[in-house]
């Protein structure tokens, strides 16, 4: 349910063009020529391993870190030289960053006071924001009297109460335990639906990225490897890094400069090559192990060329073979994604 | 001394809804506090015998000698000098504490922002006075402040002649600020270094300019350190003897000099005791006010819990 006084914002797009960040003394740029378009109202996630430049990029958008090159525009207005307090963006930090000497109410009222909102409005909007995150009963507490999850909700309320042009979040669930993380993740998804605000979310957790995002930008070594919907990234990875960072994959050598990626659900197992359907490609393999995970079996494979892979089978269907047995794995070319063969480091 | 520990707690009073700690956690804590009490026993005994007993004697004699009553105190307030000296002392201590605060705050802040190595250098610089004798330091200031001393000659370069701080309250103040600096910098640094600088990023992202973010977030969070350092310097300065004796003049003497004169030259123990008692009362009032604001005992309890 949406409180009647909940912030309703018109949505704003963010355009990041050719943005780089060089820290003196580091061998390569922390962020290297990143170009990205975030559509108005979109939930965009930066996903990537540790040190890939996600935080640095977000921090440049927020204004905490100056750009080495490039520009950042909100609705066509270049904000990359503006001070952070002039950017009108909301930021949520991993460690909450609530003001420890102010009550929940005063924390949430802080941005409104900076904007000289009339006192009567402040009260109503703070209450609405706290209701939005389900913390109306905690208004008079100090941050240290709240659990981590509650503190992060206050931080969320504080970051949206002034209807910023976008909400930036850097691993907001990173400091919470699993159960709270799932709960707050659903609340963030709900807030995005209700507020219609542009959300920029940083994580290195692929499950968070896949469940929350309209689109994901996969970061690696300071560059954006691919931008796409969760489904596009999973079914049509454009680099081997993306294929391997998101979910499991079987990687087969192909002709020329490419390798082929096939997801475990797309592989079929057969007892002999003769059983492979027409038009399908196949590889010989030995079953290494079979593990029961949740509602399916994961069957580990070692292919003839020595590479490892896997197949997913829904639990309850008959297993085609046992560990140690030889099989033939086949797939339809429709379900393969060809990606460039990476330099030397990958031995297919 | 409780003043040197900086309470990690912000100054805001805890709300009525502090969640009670489970008994299982509270119990060993209480026992550890009790144990800490026993360890403190020898120190308490030493203090009782060598500090509180003589102190009590002095206070007692100021009310009983030569006759029982407030004679020593009425004399104090009517002799025309003592009140002036007391007020001058309070004012000097206040100014020294204020100036030390203004100098120490940016210094302590800088200490939180520099590299580990630079911080070590800054710490040594501030502690240097602790390792040199009080006399040596005061003589150094004597040389600087005297006629034709470094300060005089420096100002002469700009055509300002006769800047002789020696023998003035200003001269005493300047030297005392330098001597007191460690007592201000250290509590401040320990407080400032516990402030999460991401709070400043958070404040600016929420629409506060840097100065506003400082005033609304950083400054309030640094108040416990300010109060600790300020009261420490104020109290120590009240009883300061060497610096005003050496760098000041008898015409502008401070309380501790008058007490010394009364004891050493006039053998007026009760009169000196009365003056000392007034000084003690001021100190206790300040300590009480500080304990209301900065809760040094809370810091002590935290230290015990962490141990
Ligand atoms: N202030 C800084 N000074 C120097 N180097 C920095 C600074 N901030 C980040 N870096 C470097 O820039 C690179 C990118 O860091 P960044 O924090 O953006 O990564 P990240 O993707 O957010 O990683 P994580 O998932 O661990 O948070 C890293 O190599 C990091 O060491
Ligand atoms: Mg990061």
XYZ file of C-alpha atoms in Angstrom, chain A residues 62 64 83-86 88-91 93 95-102 106-107 110-115 140-142 144-145 158-159 162, chain B residues 9-19 196 198-213 215-218 220-221 295:
70
model
C 27.200 11.005 -6.681
C 32.299 12.214 -4.144
C 29.295 19.630 -5.989
C 27.505 16.599 -4.485
C 24.936 18.729 -2.657
C 23.869 20.353 -5.922
C 19.897 16.174 -6.202
C 20.590 12.442 -6.094
C 19.875 10.049 -3.218
C 22.683 7.825 -1.938
C 25.712 3.380 1.719
C 27.284 0.891 6.311
C 24.007 2.906 6.539
C 25.810 6.207 7.347
C 22.979 7.423 9.582
C 23.812 10.436 11.745
C 24.347 8.822 15.159
C 23.441 11.942 17.144
C 20.066 12.449 15.442
C 15.689 14.049 12.419
C 17.791 11.877 10.124
C 17.755 16.368 7.350
C 17.570 16.587 3.539
C 14.238 18.441 3.744
C 15.735 21.019 6.104
C 18.634 21.539 3.697
C 16.004 22.367 1.077
C 12.050 8.764 18.099
C 14.814 6.184 18.348
C 18.479 6.840 17.854
C 22.157 2.725 17.612
C 18.849 1.533 19.089
C 16.171 9.449 4.163
C 17.456 9.027 0.604
C 13.202 14.608 -0.910
C 29.180 8.140 22.998
C 27.591 11.142 21.320
C 26.369 13.878 23.635
C 22.708 13.210 23.015
C 21.062 11.648 26.045
C 19.881 8.093 25.544
C 16.159 7.913 24.863
C 13.761 6.215 27.222
C 13.611 3.164 24.966
C 17.130 1.783 25.314
C 16.685 -1.925 24.713
C 33.010 8.137 10.356
C 31.368 8.810 5.231
C 28.820 10.709 7.292
C 30.122 13.848 5.600
C 29.577 12.276 2.162
C 26.096 11.270 3.281
C 25.346 14.794 4.468
C 26.503 16.401 1.217
C 24.556 13.886 -0.868
C 21.477 14.913 1.115
C 21.924 18.530 0.091
C 24.229 20.054 2.716
C 27.220 22.094 1.556
C 30.552 21.164 3.167
C 30.369 23.935 5.798
C 26.774 22.979 6.632
C 27.671 19.306 6.820
C 28.207 22.321 11.393
C 25.296 19.883 11.489
C 27.157 16.566 11.602
C 30.889 16.739 12.301
C 28.128 17.916 17.137
C 29.859 14.534 16.970
C 29.669 11.196 30.537
